[in-house]
Amino acid sequence: MGDLGGALERAVMDALWAADEPLRVRELLNLLNASADRPLAYNTVQTVAERLTRKNLLRRVQDGQAFRYTPTQSRDDFTVALMLDALTDSPDQGAILARLVESVPDADARRMLDALNARTADGHGSGGTGGGTGGPRASGGPDGSGDEARG
C-alpha cells in the first residue's frame, strides 16, 4: 500500500473521497482550484493522479478519450491500514497501543473500548495486528481494489 507523499496528494485524495462518483482530471482540477491559494495546472493534477494510481491508491477507468479516477479504498480503510503498518513496524506493539490509548481524548478512548468489547463479544477476541480490524477491508478485485471501496 502506498502512502501520501505531500499536501497535493492529500488534497487529491480528499477531493476524491468526498466525491460522489469517479472524477476526470478536469473536474478534479476545478474542485482543487476552487479552494487553492494559487491555481494548479491541469498537467500537475494529472501527474499526481497518475502517481497515486501507481501507488494503488487510485484506480482509473476509461471514459471516452479521458480517464476517471476513484480511490481504491475508503478514507477509513486507508487510515486503518496506515495505523496497522506503523504498528506492525514497531518492535513493541503493546507500548505503542498503550501510548495511543493514553493520548486520545476520553470520548475516543470510550469508543475504542466499546469497539474492543464488541469485537470480543462477537468471538473475534484472538489475533494480532495481522489485518484483523473487526470489519471488512477494501478488496474485491484481484489487485485488492474493490468497487465498493468508496467512502
PDB file of C-alpha atoms in Angstrom:
ATOM      1  CA  MET A   1       0.000   0.000   0.000  1.00  0.00           C
ATOM      2  CA  GLY A   2       1.306   3.430  -0.868  1.00  0.00           C
ATOM      3  CA  ASP A   3       1.327   6.438   1.351  1.00  0.00           C
ATOM      4  CA  LEU A   4       0.514  10.069   0.664  1.00  0.00           C
ATOM      5  CA  GLY A   5       3.719  11.905  -0.154  1.00  0.00           C
ATOM      6  CA  GLY A   6       2.671  15.507   0.210  1.00  0.00           C
ATOM      7  CA  ALA A   7      -0.020  18.135   0.536  1.00  0.00           C
ATOM      8  CA  LEU A   8      -1.138  17.901  -3.091  1.00  0.00           C
ATOM      9  CA  GLU A   9      -1.534  14.127  -2.949  1.00  0.00           C
ATOM     10  CA  ARG A  10      -3.580  14.534   0.240  1.00  0.00           C
ATOM     11  CA  ALA A  11      -5.719  17.222  -1.412  1.00  0.00           C
ATOM     12  CA  VAL A  12      -6.392  14.989  -4.436  1.00  0.00           C
ATOM     13  CA  MET A  13      -7.333  12.062  -2.214  1.00  0.00           C
ATOM     14  CA  ASP A  14      -9.541  14.268  -0.015  1.00  0.00           C
ATOM     15  CA  ALA A  15     -11.390  15.567  -3.080  1.00  0.00           C
ATOM     16  CA  LEU A  16     -11.906  12.077  -4.483  1.00  0.00           C
ATOM     17  CA  TRP A  17     -13.006  10.649  -1.132  1.00  0.00           C
ATOM     18  CA  ALA A  18     -15.587  13.438  -0.909  1.00  0.00           C
ATOM     19  CA  ALA A  19     -16.807  12.956  -4.493  1.00  0.00           C
ATOM     20  CA  ASP A  20     -19.994  11.034  -5.215  1.00  0.00           C
ATOM     21  CA  GLU A  21     -18.506   9.448  -8.334  1.00  0.00           C
ATOM     22  CA  PRO A  22     -15.174   8.980 -10.116  1.00  0.00           C
ATOM     23  CA  LEU A  23     -13.824  12.266 -11.499  1.00  0.00           C
ATOM     24  CA  ARG A  24     -11.973  13.302 -14.629  1.00  0.00           C
ATOM     25  CA  VAL A  25      -8.799  15.318 -14.156  1.00  0.00           C
ATOM     26  CA  ARG A  26     -10.588  18.492 -15.335  1.00  0.00           C
ATOM     27  CA  GLU A  27     -13.315  18.017 -12.694  1.00  0.00           C
ATOM     28  CA  LEU A  28     -10.718  17.326 -10.045  1.00  0.00           C
ATOM     29  CA  LEU A  29      -8.735  20.403 -11.113  1.00  0.00           C
ATOM     30  CA  ASN A  30     -11.829  22.596 -10.799  1.00  0.00           C
ATOM     31  CA  LEU A  31     -12.520  21.279  -7.301  1.00  0.00           C
ATOM     32  CA  LEU A  32      -8.938  21.779  -6.170  1.00  0.00           C
ATOM     33  CA  ASN A  33      -8.657  25.264  -7.678  1.00  0.00           C
ATOM     34  CA  ALA A  34     -11.898  26.383  -6.023  1.00  0.00           C
ATOM     35  CA  SER A  35     -10.107  26.396  -2.660  1.00  0.00           C
ATOM     36  CA  ALA A  36      -6.477  26.848  -3.727  1.00  0.00           C
ATOM     37  CA  ASP A  37      -4.333  29.867  -2.855  1.00  0.00           C
ATOM     38  CA  ARG A  38      -2.819  29.672  -6.319  1.00  0.00           C
ATOM     39  CA  PRO A  39      -4.281  27.825  -9.292  1.00  0.00           C
ATOM     40  CA  LEU A  40      -2.913  24.412 -10.193  1.00  0.00           C
ATOM     41  CA  ALA A  41      -2.124  23.392 -13.757  1.00  0.00           C
ATOM     42  CA  TYR A  42      -4.004  20.556 -15.447  1.00  0.00           C
ATOM     43  CA  ASN A  43      -0.738  18.650 -16.017  1.00  0.00           C
ATOM     44  CA  THR A  44       0.142  18.902 -12.330  1.00  0.00           C
ATOM     45  CA  VAL A  45      -3.143  17.323 -11.239  1.00  0.00           C
ATOM     46  CA  GLN A  46      -2.884  14.670 -13.965  1.00  0.00           C
ATOM     47  CA  THR A  47       0.661  13.761 -12.844  1.00  0.00           C
ATOM     48  CA  VAL A  48      -0.422  13.476  -9.201  1.00  0.00           C
ATOM     49  CA  ALA A  49      -3.413  11.311 -10.158  1.00  0.00           C
ATOM     50  CA  GLU A  50      -1.131   9.009 -12.163  1.00  0.00           C
ATOM     51  CA  ARG A  51       1.358   8.820  -9.285  1.00  0.00           C
ATOM     52  CA  LEU A  52      -1.452   7.868  -6.894  1.00  0.00           C
ATOM     53  CA  THR A  53      -2.615   5.244  -9.399  1.00  0.00           C
ATOM     54  CA  ARG A  54       0.888   3.723  -9.466  1.00  0.00           C
ATOM     55  CA  LYS A  55       0.794   3.648  -5.648  1.00  0.00           C
ATOM     56  CA  ASN A  56      -2.508   1.730  -5.905  1.00  0.00           C
ATOM     57  CA  LEU A  57      -4.354   4.476  -4.062  1.00  0.00           C
ATOM     58  CA  LEU A  58      -6.438   5.384  -7.123  1.00  0.00           C
ATOM     59  CA  ARG A  59      -7.986   3.340  -9.882  1.00  0.00           C
ATOM     60  CA  ARG A  60      -8.584   4.858 -13.280  1.00  0.00           C
ATOM     61  CA  VAL A  61     -11.419   3.945 -15.605  1.00  0.00           C
ATOM     62  CA  GLN A  62     -11.561   4.850 -19.305  1.00  0.00           C
ATOM     63  CA  ASP A  63     -14.268   7.399 -20.097  1.00  0.00           C
ATOM     64  CA  GLY A  64     -14.171   8.296 -23.784  1.00  0.00           C
ATOM     65  CA  GLN A  65     -10.834   9.958 -24.510  1.00  0.00           C
ATOM     66  CA  ALA A  66     -10.117  10.582 -20.811  1.00  0.00           C
ATOM     67  CA  PHE A  67      -9.924   8.671 -17.563  1.00  0.00           C
ATOM     68  CA  ARG A  68     -11.964   8.956 -14.403  1.00  0.00           C
ATOM     69  CA  TYR A  69     -10.201   8.421 -11.084  1.00  0.00           C
ATOM     70  CA  THR A  70     -11.598   6.898  -7.906  1.00  0.00           C
ATOM     71  CA  PRO A  71      -9.996   5.791  -4.628  1.00  0.00           C
ATOM     72  CA  THR A  72      -9.231   2.092  -4.288  1.00  0.00           C
ATOM     73  CA  GLN A  73     -10.308   2.184  -0.649  1.00  0.00           C
ATOM     74  CA  SER A  74     -12.295   4.390   1.693  1.00  0.00           C
ATOM     75  CA  ARG A  75     -10.610   7.049   3.794  1.00  0.00           C
ATOM     76  CA  ASP A  76     -11.298   4.944   6.904  1.00  0.00           C
ATOM     77  CA  ASP A  77      -9.729   1.810   5.408  1.00  0.00           C
ATOM     78  CA  PHE A  78      -6.712   3.827   4.244  1.00  0.00           C
ATOM     79  CA  THR A  79      -6.231   5.283   7.721  1.00  0.00           C
ATOM     80  CA  VAL A  80      -6.571   1.884   9.412  1.00  0.00           C
ATOM     81  CA  ALA A  81      -4.020   0.397   7.007  1.00  0.00           C
ATOM     82  CA  LEU A  82      -1.559   3.211   7.798  1.00  0.00           C
ATOM     83  CA  MET A  83      -2.017   2.657  11.515  1.00  0.00           C
ATOM     84  CA  LEU A  84      -1.578  -1.108  11.165  1.00  0.00           C
ATOM     85  CA  ASP A  85       1.550  -0.614   9.043  1.00  0.00           C
ATOM     86  CA  ALA A  86       3.057   1.674  11.677  1.00  0.00           C
ATOM     87  CA  LEU A  87       2.103  -0.710  14.475  1.00  0.00           C
ATOM     88  CA  THR A  88       3.496  -3.740  12.655  1.00  0.00           C
ATOM     89  CA  ASP A  89       6.822  -1.944  12.131  1.00  0.00           C
ATOM     90  CA  SER A  90       7.177  -1.350  15.876  1.00  0.00           C
ATOM     91  CA  PRO A  91       9.222  -3.791  17.954  1.00  0.00           C
ATOM     92  CA  ASP A  92       6.991  -3.078  20.981  1.00  0.00           C
ATOM     93  CA  GLN A  93       3.408  -3.002  19.773  1.00  0.00           C
ATOM     94  CA  GLY A  94       1.992  -3.130  23.299  1.00  0.00           C
ATOM     95  CA  ALA A  95       3.779   0.072  24.264  1.00  0.00           C
ATOM     96  CA  ILE A  96       2.558   1.819  21.127  1.00  0.00           C
ATOM     97  CA  LEU A  97      -1.030   0.734  21.758  1.00  0.00           C
ATOM     98  CA  ALA A  98      -0.822   1.858  25.398  1.00  0.00           C
ATOM     99  CA  ARG A  99       0.573   5.240  24.329  1.00  0.00           C
ATOM    100  CA  LEU A 100      -2.216   5.621  21.754  1.00  0.00           C
ATOM    101  CA  VAL A 101      -4.890   4.881  24.348  1.00  0.00           C
ATOM    102  CA  GLU A 102      -3.314   7.398  26.757  1.00  0.00           C
ATOM    103  CA  SER A 103      -3.103  10.044  24.023  1.00  0.00           C
ATOM    104  CA  VAL A 104      -6.653  10.082  22.660  1.00  0.00           C
ATOM    105  CA  PRO A 105      -9.454  12.158  24.162  1.00  0.00           C
ATOM    106  CA  ASP A 106     -11.711  10.392  26.654  1.00  0.00           C
ATOM    107  CA  ALA A 107     -14.600  10.136  24.186  1.00  0.00           C
ATOM    108  CA  ASP A 108     -12.352   8.382  21.649  1.00  0.00           C
ATOM    109  CA  ALA A 109     -10.983   6.062  24.344  1.00  0.00           C
ATOM    110  CA  ARG A 110     -14.569   5.089  25.202  1.00  0.00           C
ATOM    111  CA  ARG A 111     -15.294   4.381  21.509  1.00  0.00           C
ATOM    112  CA  MET A 112     -12.148   2.245  21.321  1.00  0.00           C
ATOM    113  CA  LEU A 113     -13.189   0.336  24.424  1.00  0.00           C
ATOM    114  CA  ASP A 114     -16.714  -0.176  23.051  1.00  0.00           C
ATOM    115  CA  ALA A 115     -15.270  -1.485  19.760  1.00  0.00           C
ATOM    116  CA  LEU A 116     -12.926  -3.851  21.600  1.00  0.00           C
ATOM    117  CA  ASN A 117     -15.755  -5.118  23.799  1.00  0.00           C
ATOM    118  CA  ALA A 118     -17.970  -5.687  20.748  1.00  0.00           C
ATOM    119  CA  ARG A 119     -15.155  -7.488  18.935  1.00  0.00           C
ATOM    120  CA  THR A 120     -14.555  -9.769  21.925  1.00  0.00           C
ATOM    121  CA  ALA A 121     -18.281 -10.427  22.332  1.00  0.00           C
ATOM    122  CA  ASP A 122     -18.536 -11.387  18.641  1.00  0.00           C
ATOM    123  CA  GLY A 123     -15.883 -14.067  19.105  1.00  0.00           C
ATOM    124  CA  HIS A 124     -13.088 -12.173  17.353  1.00  0.00           C
ATOM    125  CA  GLY A 125     -11.034 -11.907  20.527  1.00  0.00           C
ATOM    126  CA  SER A 126      -7.882 -13.623  19.321  1.00  0.00           C
ATOM    127  CA  GLY A 127      -5.432 -12.353  16.772  1.00  0.00           C
ATOM    128  CA  GLY A 128      -2.751  -9.749  16.498  1.00  0.00           C
ATOM    129  CA  THR A 129      -2.138  -6.901  14.112  1.00  0.00           C
ATOM    130  CA  GLY A 130      -2.233  -9.091  11.038  1.00  0.00           C
ATOM    131  CA  GLY A 131      -5.089  -7.136   9.492  1.00  0.00           C
ATOM    132  CA  GLY A 132      -7.928  -8.205  11.776  1.00  0.00           C
ATOM    133  CA  THR A 133      -9.756  -4.936  12.291  1.00  0.00           C
ATOM    134  CA  GLY A 134     -13.076  -6.490  13.133  1.00  0.00           C
ATOM    135  CA  GLY A 135     -14.530  -5.258   9.847  1.00  0.00           C
ATOM    136  CA  PRO A 136     -14.116  -5.765   6.135  1.00  0.00           C
ATOM    137  CA  ARG A 137     -11.256  -4.181   4.293  1.00  0.00           C
ATOM    138  CA  ALA A 138     -11.473  -2.934   0.748  1.00  0.00           C
ATOM    139  CA  SER A 139     -10.917  -5.856  -1.541  1.00  0.00           C
ATOM    140  CA  GLY A 140     -12.860  -7.466  -4.272  1.00  0.00           C
ATOM    141  CA  GLY A 141     -10.642  -7.419  -7.330  1.00  0.00           C
ATOM    142  CA  PRO A 142      -7.510  -9.476  -7.784  1.00  0.00           C
ATOM    143  CA  ASP A 143      -5.466  -6.339  -7.147  1.00  0.00           C
ATOM    144  CA  GLY A 144      -7.245  -5.674  -3.840  1.00  0.00           C
ATOM    145  CA  SER A 145      -9.201  -2.694  -5.165  1.00  0.00           C
ATOM    146  CA  GLY A 146     -12.899  -3.246  -4.654  1.00  0.00           C
ATOM    147  CA  ASP A 147     -15.624  -1.287  -6.389  1.00  0.00           C
ATOM    148  CA  GLU A 148     -17.327  -0.898  -3.036  1.00  0.00           C
ATOM    149  CA  ALA A 149     -14.390   0.998  -1.553  1.00  0.00           C
ATOM    150  CA  ARG A 150     -15.799   4.493  -1.906  1.00  0.00           C
ATOM    151  CA  GLY A 151     -16.371   6.494   1.222  1.00  0.00           C
TER     152      GLY A 151
END
